[in-house]
Coordinates of C-alpha atoms in Angstrom, one line a residue:
M24 CA 19.2 93.5 9.8
R25 CA 21.7 90.8 9.3
N26 CA 23.9 92.2 11.9
S27 CA 21.0 92.5 14.3
R28 CA 20.1 88.7 13.8
H29 CA 23.9 87.9 14.4
R30 CA 23.8 89.9 17.7
L31 CA 20.6 88.4 18.8
A32 CA 21.9 84.9 18.0
F33 CA 25.1 85.5 19.9
S34 CA 23.4 86.8 22.9
C35 CA 20.9 83.9 22.9
L36 CA 23.9 81.5 22.5
G37 CA 25.9 83.4 25.3
S38 CA 23.1 82.9 27.8
A39 CA 22.4 79.3 27.0
V40 CA 26.0 78.2 27.4
L41 CA 27.2 80.7 30.1
G42 CA 26.6 78.1 32.9
V43 CA 28.7 75.5 30.9
A44 CA 31.4 77.8 30.0
L45 CA 31.8 78.9 33.7
G46 CA 31.5 75.5 34.9
F47 CA 29.5 76.0 38.2
G48 CA 26.2 75.0 39.5
A49 CA 24.1 78.1 40.8
A50 CA 23.7 76.7 44.3
R51 CA 27.6 75.6 44.7
L52 CA 29.5 78.8 44.4
F53 CA 32.6 79.7 46.6
P54 CA 33.0 76.1 48.1
S55 CA 35.7 76.7 50.7
G56 CA 38.2 79.1 52.1
N57 CA 37.2 82.7 51.8
G58 CA 35.7 82.1 48.3
G59 CA 32.2 82.8 49.7
G60 CA 33.2 86.4 50.3
V61 CA 32.0 88.2 47.4
R62 CA 28.2 87.1 47.8
A63 CA 28.4 87.4 51.5
H64 CA 30.1 90.7 51.5
R65 CA 27.6 92.0 48.9
A66 CA 24.7 90.9 50.9
G67 CA 26.3 92.5 54.1
R68 CA 26.8 95.8 52.5
A69 CA 23.1 96.0 51.4
A70 CA 22.0 95.3 54.9
G71 CA 24.2 98.0 56.4
T72 CA 26.7 95.5 57.8
V73 CA 30.0 94.1 56.7
A74 CA 29.8 90.2 56.0
A75 CA 32.7 88.0 57.0
P76 CA 33.8 86.1 54.1
D77 CA 34.2 82.6 55.8
G78 CA 31.7 80.3 57.5
Q79 CA 30.3 78.9 54.2
A80 CA 28.6 75.6 54.8
G81 CA 30.5 72.8 52.5
G82 CA 28.8 69.9 50.9
G83 CA 30.1 67.1 48.5
A84 CA 29.2 69.3 45.4
Q85 CA 31.0 72.1 46.9
K86 CA 34.4 70.2 47.4
S87 CA 34.0 68.9 44.0
D88 CA 33.8 72.4 42.6
A89 CA 36.7 73.4 44.6
L90 CA 38.8 70.8 43.2
E91 CA 37.5 71.5 39.7
I92 CA 38.5 75.2 39.6
K93 CA 42.2 74.4 40.9
N94 CA 42.6 72.0 38.1
I95 CA 41.5 74.5 35.5
A96 CA 44.5 76.1 33.6
T97 CA 45.1 79.8 34.1
G98 CA 44.3 80.5 30.4
A99 CA 41.0 78.8 30.8
L100 CA 40.2 80.8 33.7
R101 CA 40.7 84.1 31.9
A102 CA 38.5 82.6 29.1
R103 CA 35.7 81.9 31.4
I104 CA 35.7 85.4 32.7
E105 CA 35.8 86.8 29.2
A106 CA 32.8 84.6 28.1
W107 CA 30.8 86.1 31.1
L108 CA 31.7 89.5 30.1
A109 CA 30.9 88.8 26.5
A110 CA 27.3 87.6 27.4
G111 CA 26.6 90.9 29.1
A112 CA 28.0 90.2 32.6
P113 CA 24.9 88.8 33.9
S114 CA 24.3 89.3 37.8
G115 CA 23.7 86.6 40.5
D116 CA 25.2 83.3 40.4
A117 CA 26.8 83.7 37.1
R118 CA 28.8 86.8 38.4
D119 CA 29.7 85.0 41.6
A120 CA 31.1 82.2 39.6
A121 CA 33.1 84.5 37.3
L122 CA 34.6 86.4 40.4
E123 CA 35.7 82.9 41.9
C124 CA 37.4 82.1 38.6
L125 CA 39.0 85.7 39.1
R126 CA 40.1 84.7 42.5
E127 CA 41.8 81.3 41.5
W128 CA 43.4 83.4 38.8
A129 CA 44.7 85.8 41.4
R130 CA 46.1 83.0 43.6
R131 CA 48.4 82.1 40.8
D132 CA 49.3 85.5 39.1
V133 CA 47.9 88.2 41.2
W134 CA 48.8 91.3 39.3
A135 CA 47.9 89.8 35.9
A136 CA 44.4 89.3 37.4
V137 CA 44.4 92.9 38.7
N138 CA 45.5 94.4 35.5
F139 CA 42.9 92.5 33.5
V140 CA 40.1 94.0 35.7
H141 CA 41.5 97.4 35.7
E142 CA 42.3 97.5 32.0
A143 CA 39.1 95.8 30.5
A144 CA 37.2 98.1 28.5
V145 CA 34.0 97.2 30.2
F146 CA 33.7 95.4 33.5
P147 CA 30.4 96.0 35.3
G148 CA 31.1 96.4 39.2
R149 CA 34.8 97.0 38.5
N150 CA 35.5 98.2 41.9
E151 CA 34.0 95.3 43.7
A152 CA 35.9 92.9 41.2
L153 CA 39.1 94.7 41.8
A154 CA 38.9 93.9 45.5
V155 CA 38.9 90.1 44.7
P156 CA 42.7 89.9 43.4
L157 CA 43.8 92.9 45.6
A158 CA 42.6 91.0 48.6
E159 CA 45.0 88.2 47.6
A160 CA 47.7 90.5 46.8
G161 CA 47.3 92.1 50.4
R162 CA 47.9 88.8 52.1
A163 CA 51.5 88.8 51.0
D164 CA 52.3 92.7 50.5
M165 CA 49.8 95.2 51.7
A166 CA 52.1 98.0 51.0
A167 CA 52.0 97.0 47.3
V168 CA 48.3 97.2 47.2
V169 CA 48.2 100.7 48.8
A170 CA 50.9 101.9 46.2
W171 CA 48.7 100.4 43.3
L172 CA 45.5 102.1 44.9
R173 CA 47.1 105.4 45.1
A174 CA 48.6 105.2 41.7
N175 CA 45.6 104.0 39.8
L176 CA 42.4 105.1 41.3
P177 CA 40.7 108.3 42.3
E178 CA 40.1 108.9 46.0
R179 CA 36.6 107.9 46.1
A180 CA 36.9 104.7 44.1
R181 CA 40.1 103.9 46.1
G182 CA 38.2 104.0 49.3
A183 CA 35.4 101.8 48.0
V184 CA 37.7 99.2 46.7
A185 CA 39.9 99.3 49.9
Q186 CA 36.7 98.8 51.9
D187 CA 35.8 95.6 50.0
V188 CA 39.3 94.4 50.5
I189 CA 39.2 95.0 54.2
A190 CA 35.9 93.0 54.2
F191 CA 37.4 90.0 52.6
L192 CA 40.7 90.0 54.8
A193 CA 39.6 91.2 58.4
D194 CA 38.9 88.0 59.8
E195 CA 41.7 85.8 58.3
E196 CA 44.3 88.6 57.9
P197 CA 43.4 91.3 60.6
R198 CA 46.9 92.8 60.6
A199 CA 47.0 93.3 56.7
A200 CA 43.3 94.6 56.9
A201 CA 44.4 97.1 59.6
A202 CA 47.5 98.3 57.6
L203 CA 45.0 99.1 54.7
A204 CA 42.5 100.8 57.0
L205 CA 45.2 103.1 58.3
A206 CA 47.0 103.9 55.0
D207 CA 47.4 107.5 54.1
G208 CA 45.3 108.5 51.1
V209 CA 42.8 105.6 51.5
P210 CA 39.6 106.8 52.9
V211 CA 37.8 103.9 54.9
G212 CA 34.5 104.0 56.8
Q213 CA 34.2 103.6 60.6
V214 CA 32.3 100.3 60.2
Y215 CA 35.2 98.8 58.3
L216 CA 37.7 100.0 61.1
D217 CA 35.2 98.5 63.5
Q218 CA 35.4 95.1 61.9
V219 CA 39.2 95.2 61.8
L220 CA 39.4 96.0 65.4
K221 CA 37.0 93.2 66.5
A222 CA 39.3 90.7 64.4
L223 CA 42.7 92.1 65.4
V224 CA 41.8 92.3 69.2
R225 CA 41.5 88.3 69.0
V226 CA 44.8 87.8 67.8
S227 CA 46.8 90.7 69.2
P228 CA 45.1 93.0 71.8
A229 CA 48.3 95.2 71.8
E230 CA 48.1 96.0 68.0
A231 CA 44.4 96.5 68.2
L232 CA 44.9 99.0 71.1
A233 CA 47.7 100.7 69.1
L234 CA 45.1 101.1 66.2
F235 CA 42.3 102.3 68.6
G236 CA 44.7 104.9 69.9
R237 CA 45.4 106.3 66.4
M238 CA 41.6 106.8 65.7
S239 CA 39.9 110.1 66.2
E240 CA 37.9 110.8 69.5
G241 CA 34.7 110.4 67.5
G242 CA 35.9 107.2 65.8
R243 CA 36.9 105.7 69.3
A244 CA 33.5 106.6 70.7
H245 CA 31.8 104.9 67.7
V246 CA 33.8 101.6 67.8
V247 CA 34.6 101.1 71.4
S248 CA 31.5 99.0 72.4
D249 CA 32.0 96.4 69.6
F250 CA 35.9 96.4 70.0
V251 CA 35.6 95.6 73.8
G252 CA 32.9 93.3 73.4
A253 CA 35.1 91.1 71.0
W254 CA 38.0 91.4 73.5
L255 CA 35.8 90.2 76.3
Q256 CA 35.3 86.9 74.5
T257 CA 39.0 86.1 74.4
D258 CA 40.5 87.7 77.4
A259 CA 37.9 89.1 79.7
A260 CA 40.3 89.9 82.6
A261 CA 42.4 92.1 80.5
A262 CA 39.4 93.7 78.8
L263 CA 37.7 94.5 82.2
A264 CA 40.9 95.8 83.6
W265 CA 41.4 98.2 80.5
C266 CA 37.8 99.4 81.0
A267 CA 38.5 100.2 84.6
Q268 CA 41.6 102.3 83.7
H269 CA 39.5 104.1 81.0
R270 CA 36.2 104.6 82.8
D271 CA 36.6 108.4 82.7
A272 CA 37.6 108.6 79.0
A273 CA 35.5 110.6 76.6
F274 CA 34.8 107.4 74.7
A275 CA 33.7 105.3 77.8
E276 CA 30.2 106.5 77.2
G277 CA 29.8 103.9 74.7
L278 CA 30.9 101.4 77.3
R279 CA 28.5 102.7 79.9
R280 CA 25.6 102.7 77.7
R281 CA 25.9 100.6 74.7
L282 CA 28.1 97.8 75.7
C283 CA 26.5 97.3 79.1
A284 CA 23.1 97.4 77.4
N285 CA 24.1 94.6 74.8
L286 CA 25.7 92.4 77.5
L287 CA 22.5 92.6 79.6
D288 CA 20.3 91.8 76.6
A289 CA 22.6 88.8 75.8
N290 CA 22.6 87.5 79.4
S291 CA 26.3 87.7 79.3
P292 CA 28.4 86.6 82.3
H293 CA 30.6 89.7 81.8
A294 CA 27.7 92.2 82.5
E295 CA 27.9 92.4 86.1
A296 CA 31.8 92.6 86.0
L297 CA 31.7 95.4 83.3
L298 CA 29.5 97.5 85.7
D299 CA 31.9 97.0 88.5
S300 CA 34.8 97.9 86.4
L301 CA 33.1 101.1 85.4
Q302 CA 31.9 101.8 88.9
L303 CA 28.2 101.8 87.9
S304 CA 25.9 101.1 90.7
T305 CA 23.0 103.7 90.6
P306 CA 20.5 104.8 88.2
E307 CA 22.3 108.0 88.0
Q308 CA 25.5 106.4 87.1
M309 CA 24.0 103.8 84.7
G310 CA 21.4 105.9 83.0
R311 CA 17.9 104.9 82.7
W312 CA 18.2 102.8 79.6
V313 CA 20.8 100.5 81.2
W314 CA 19.4 100.6 84.8
D315 CA 16.0 99.4 83.5
K316 CA 17.7 96.4 81.7
Y317 CA 19.5 95.6 84.8
C318 CA 16.6 95.8 86.9
R319 CA 14.7 93.4 84.8
R320 CA 17.7 91.1 84.6
F321 CA 19.0 91.3 88.1
P322 CA 16.3 92.7 90.4
E323 CA 17.8 91.5 93.7
K324 CA 21.3 92.7 92.6
A325 CA 20.0 96.0 91.6
L326 CA 18.1 96.4 94.8
A327 CA 21.4 95.6 96.7
R328 CA 23.4 98.2 94.8
L329 CA 20.7 100.8 95.4
Q330 CA 20.7 100.3 99.2
A331 CA 24.4 100.2 99.3
A332 CA 24.7 103.5 97.6
A333 CA 21.9 105.1 99.7
A334 CA 23.6 103.7 102.9
S335 CA 26.8 105.3 101.9
G336 CA 25.3 108.6 101.4
E337 CA 25.7 108.6 97.7
A338 CA 23.3 110.3 95.4
V339 CA 21.6 107.5 93.7
G340 CA 19.6 109.7 91.1
A341 CA 16.6 107.4 91.7
D342 CA 13.1 108.7 91.0
A343 CA 9.7 107.3 90.7
N344 CA 10.3 106.2 87.0
S345 CA 13.7 104.7 87.6
T346 CA 12.3 102.6 90.5
R347 CA 9.1 101.6 88.8
F348 CA 11.2 99.1 86.8
L349 CA 12.9 97.8 89.8
A350 CA 9.6 97.4 91.8
S351 CA 8.0 95.6 88.9
S352 CA 11.0 93.2 88.6
L353 CA 11.0 92.7 92.3
F354 CA 7.3 92.1 92.3
A355 CA 7.6 89.6 89.4
S356 CA 10.5 87.7 90.9
G357 CA 8.5 87.1 94.2
N358 CA 9.8 89.9 96.3
P359 CA 6.8 92.0 96.9
D360 CA 7.8 93.4 100.3
E361 CA 11.2 94.6 98.9
A362 CA 9.5 96.2 95.9
F363 CA 7.0 98.0 98.3
G364 CA 10.2 99.1 100.4
V365 CA 11.8 100.5 97.3
M366 CA 8.8 102.5 96.4
K367 CA 8.2 104.1 99.8
I368 CA 11.8 105.4 99.8
F369 CA 11.9 106.7 96.3
T370 CA 8.3 107.5 95.4
P371 CA 6.4 110.9 96.3
A372 CA 3.4 110.2 98.5
E373 CA 1.2 111.9 96.1
E374 CA 2.2 109.4 93.3
M375 CA 2.5 106.3 95.4
G376 CA -1.1 105.0 94.6
G377 CA -0.5 105.1 90.8
R378 CA 3.0 103.8 90.9
L379 CA 2.2 101.0 93.2
Y380 CA -0.8 100.0 91.0
D381 CA 1.4 100.1 87.9
S382 CA 3.9 97.6 89.3
W383 CA 1.3 95.5 91.1
R384 CA -0.8 95.2 87.9
E385 CA 2.3 93.7 86.0
W386 CA 2.6 91.2 88.8
A387 CA -1.1 90.4 88.8
R388 CA -1.0 89.5 85.0
S389 CA 1.3 86.8 85.8
D390 CA 0.1 85.6 89.3
R391 CA -3.1 87.2 90.1
K392 CA -3.7 85.1 93.2
A393 CA -0.4 85.8 94.9
A394 CA -0.8 89.5 93.9
E395 CA -4.3 89.7 95.5
A396 CA -3.2 88.0 98.6
W397 CA -0.3 90.3 99.2
L398 CA -2.5 93.3 98.5
E399 CA -5.1 92.0 101.1
K400 CA -2.3 92.0 103.8
L401 CA -1.1 95.7 102.9
P402 CA -1.1 97.9 106.1
D403 CA -2.0 101.0 104.4
A404 CA -5.6 101.0 103.9
K405 CA -5.7 104.1 101.7
L406 CA -3.2 102.6 99.2
R407 CA -5.0 99.2 99.3
A408 CA -8.3 101.0 98.3
Q409 CA -6.6 103.1 95.5
V410 CA -5.0 99.8 93.9
R411 CA -8.5 98.0 94.2
D412 CA -10.1 100.9 92.5
R413 CA -8.0 101.1 89.6
D414 CA -7.8 97.5 89.2
A415 CA -11.9 97.3 89.1
A416 CA -11.9 100.4 86.9
E417 CA -9.5 98.7 84.3
T418 CA -11.1 95.1 84.7
D419 CA -14.9 96.4 84.3
P420 CA -15.3 100.0 84.2
V421 CA -19.2 99.9 83.9
A422 CA -19.5 97.8 87.0
F423 CA -16.9 100.0 88.8
L424 CA -19.1 103.2 88.1
K425 CA -22.2 101.5 89.1
T426 CA -20.9 100.9 92.6
A427 CA -18.2 103.5 93.2
A428 CA -18.8 105.9 95.9
S429 CA -17.9 109.6 95.9
G430 CA -14.7 108.5 97.8
A431 CA -13.4 106.3 95.1
D432 CA -10.0 107.0 93.7
P433 CA -10.3 110.0 91.4
E434 CA -7.9 108.6 88.8
A435 CA -9.8 105.1 88.7
V436 CA -13.1 107.3 88.2
R437 CA -11.4 109.3 85.4
Q438 CA -10.4 106.2 83.5
A439 CA -13.6 104.4 83.9
I440 CA -15.5 107.4 82.7
Q441 CA -13.2 107.9 79.7
Y442 CA -13.6 104.3 78.6
C443 CA -17.5 104.3 79.2
T444 CA -17.8 107.6 77.2
Y445 CA -15.9 106.4 74.2
S446 CA -17.3 102.9 74.1
G447 CA -21.0 103.4 73.3
P448 CA -24.4 105.0 74.3
S449 CA -25.2 102.2 76.8
N450 CA -21.9 102.7 78.8
R451 CA -22.5 106.5 78.7
E452 CA -25.6 106.0 80.8
A453 CA -23.4 104.5 83.5
V454 CA -21.3 107.7 83.3
L455 CA -24.3 109.9 83.8
D456 CA -25.6 107.9 86.6
W457 CA -22.3 108.1 88.5
L458 CA -22.2 111.9 87.9
G459 CA -25.8 112.2 89.1
R460 CA -25.0 110.4 92.3
N461 CA -21.6 112.4 92.6
P462 CA -22.3 115.9 91.3
G463 CA -19.3 117.2 93.1
S464 CA -17.0 115.1 91.1
I465 CA -17.9 116.4 87.7
T466 CA -14.9 117.3 85.7
P467 CA -15.1 119.8 82.6
D468 CA -13.2 117.6 80.5
A469 CA -15.6 114.6 81.1
L470 CA -18.5 116.8 80.3
V471 CA -16.9 118.0 77.0
I472 CA -16.4 114.4 76.0
L473 CA -20.0 113.5 77.0
A474 CA -21.5 116.3 75.0
R475 CA -19.5 115.5 72.0
F476 CA -20.5 111.9 72.3
D477 CA -24.4 112.4 72.1
A478 CA -25.1 112.1 75.7
P479 CA -28.7 113.3 76.0
P480 CA -28.6 117.1 76.7
A481 CA -31.4 116.9 79.2
A482 CA -29.7 114.3 81.2
L483 CA -26.4 116.1 81.2
L484 CA -28.1 119.5 82.3
A485 CA -30.0 117.6 85.0
V486 CA -26.6 116.4 86.3
I487 CA -25.2 120.0 86.1
E488 CA -28.1 121.5 88.0
Q489 CA -27.5 119.4 91.0
M490 CA -24.3 121.2 91.6
P491 CA -24.3 124.3 93.8
A492 CA -24.1 127.8 92.1
G493 CA -20.5 129.0 91.7
T494 CA -17.4 128.8 89.5
T495 CA -17.4 125.0 89.2
R496 CA -20.9 124.9 88.1
D497 CA -20.3 127.7 85.5
A498 CA -17.4 125.7 84.4
A499 CA -19.4 122.6 83.8
L500 CA -22.0 124.4 81.8
H501 CA -19.2 126.0 79.7
A502 CA -17.7 122.6 79.2
A503 CA -21.1 120.9 78.1
A504 CA -21.7 124.1 75.7
R505 CA -18.2 123.5 74.1
G506 CA -19.0 119.9 73.6
W507 CA -22.2 120.9 71.8
L508 CA -20.5 123.6 69.7
G509 CA -18.0 120.9 68.7
E510 CA -20.8 119.0 67.3
G511 CA -22.3 121.9 65.6
D512 CA -25.3 122.5 67.8
T513 CA -25.1 126.3 68.5
A514 CA -28.7 126.3 69.8
L515 CA -28.0 124.1 72.7
A516 CA -25.1 126.2 73.6
E517 CA -27.1 129.4 73.5
E518 CA -29.6 127.8 75.9
V519 CA -27.1 127.4 78.8
L520 CA -25.9 131.2 78.4
P521 CA -28.6 132.6 80.9
S522 CA -27.6 129.8 83.5
I523 CA -24.0 130.8 83.8
G524 CA -23.7 133.3 86.6
D525 CA -20.4 134.8 86.3
A526 CA -20.6 137.5 83.6
G527 CA -16.9 136.9 82.4
A528 CA -17.5 133.1 81.8
R529 CA -20.8 133.9 80.2
D530 CA -19.3 136.4 77.7
A531 CA -16.4 133.9 77.1
L532 CA -19.0 131.2 76.0
R533 CA -21.0 134.0 74.0
F534 CA -17.7 134.9 72.0
Q535 CA -17.3 131.1 71.2
I536 CA -20.8 130.9 69.9
Y537 CA -20.2 134.0 67.7
R538 CA -17.0 132.6 66.3
D539 CA -18.7 129.2 65.6
I540 CA -21.6 131.0 63.7
R541 CA -19.0 133.2 61.9
Q542 CA -17.0 130.2 60.5
R543 CA -20.2 128.9 58.9
D544 CA -22.1 132.3 58.0
P545 CA -20.4 135.6 58.5
A546 CA -23.6 137.5 57.9
A547 CA -25.7 135.6 60.4
A548 CA -22.9 136.0 62.8
A549 CA -22.9 139.7 62.5
A550 CA -26.6 139.7 62.9
W551 CA -26.4 137.5 66.1
L552 CA -23.7 139.6 67.4
A553 CA -25.8 142.9 67.0
A554 CA -28.6 141.4 69.2
Q555 CA -26.5 140.5 72.0
P556 CA -26.4 142.6 75.3
L557 CA -23.0 144.0 74.7
S558 CA -21.7 147.6 74.1
P559 CA -20.7 148.8 70.8
E560 CA -16.9 148.7 71.8
V561 CA -17.2 145.1 72.7
R562 CA -18.9 144.2 69.7
A563 CA -16.2 145.9 67.5
S564 CA -13.3 144.4 69.4
W565 CA -14.8 141.0 69.0
E566 CA -15.3 141.5 65.2
V567 CA -11.5 142.4 65.0
I568 CA -10.4 139.5 67.2
A569 CA -12.5 137.0 65.4
K570 CA -11.4 138.4 61.9
G571 CA -7.8 137.9 63.2
R572 CA -8.5 134.2 64.1
D573 CA -10.3 133.3 60.8

């Protein structure tokens, strides 16, 4: 018991005085240089990125802390780290402060600091802590760091420590970081090579290219976008010339897709030049993703590229989808005639009404007055009517159905019927009214939906009865019956059986009714089937089929 009390007292005392022992405020850690690297790097790893160790904001308190730690004797630095370990090595600010003490110690006697961490009986987060003094050692002699890693750590831990060292050094000492990244027997992940390349290309493109050339084909494909993106910031002309020389390389896919897209997203002045360096002018060459971004960012330039390619007889790879973004962007930028011209060239005639409406609608949402004025002058009366019908069906589907004639755009009618059917009983009346006035325009899908959404059966049948006898009418009756079966109303489905003229269609519905009853009451289904005007062979086959589907 006495020993337990002593341990408890020591623990409480350690927690109480740890902040004083380490000598740093919680919000004033790592005041200058690359001291902020431990915390920033840890946060970056948790987020799936590698945080740069520099760039910490510095205030008066931070400068004071920087001076304070430089004035602490080496023995006192070690004592502070030992006090932190004795208190249970608490995480957060206390750990960061302890590691800053370790960093300052390493600046004075690097291998003593390394050996202290390595040989300590207990040192939570030992690998991360080892990276602190090893990064200091690597500034002067990375070969010695590599030798120490090989001699003292197993491969997995060796790679983990090396990656932390690279994260600390890449921005300030990219050559040293590159040497570690390429060292034999030190496994390093691609994200760290990526960081080294981005830092190295800013100080020595030749060395960065040499490092890039030593990577595997897959590794080059993984890092090339970020690598060239960093190079463009320091020497765009050289970077673009290199891209032009390697436009056909296997890794160039990363340039064509990812880097072009990133530059377009960032509104970079290099985006257009990179497209030219890679000789990308058409949807087929750029790919849908980059082409869509290019159209939205530079609609007039995209149009010019498309026209130039088409004029030269080049296969542009443009289809209705790829030109939709260009047309929408041209409409939005105040070039509706050019937008319409693109659509006429690349959109199939049967899809023109829908495609035109999709692009025109986006324009109308931002400037309806201008959009309507242009539509009014559109020479093609059929297209004009299609766009108007679809706009009316979307704006007020109930009003549209009340006034739409039988010649209305079928897609506009379908959308209006779908909305009204799902939106409530009062709107379903508008659907039934339209179907009653236009019986030849009934679709089986619409009837299934209506039947399932409680449209009055008598009203629905009254609409169907206006249709002339034949395949379409049979299909309509079958569709309505399917809707009722879906709602569990077998009796209504049975009522329409005699009205279906085609024997095959009639038996198809009869089998559906049988299966519906069987799923609820097999005995009742057997009795119902026995009463149907079917041969014994048909009954037997239905039983086998239904049993197989149960």
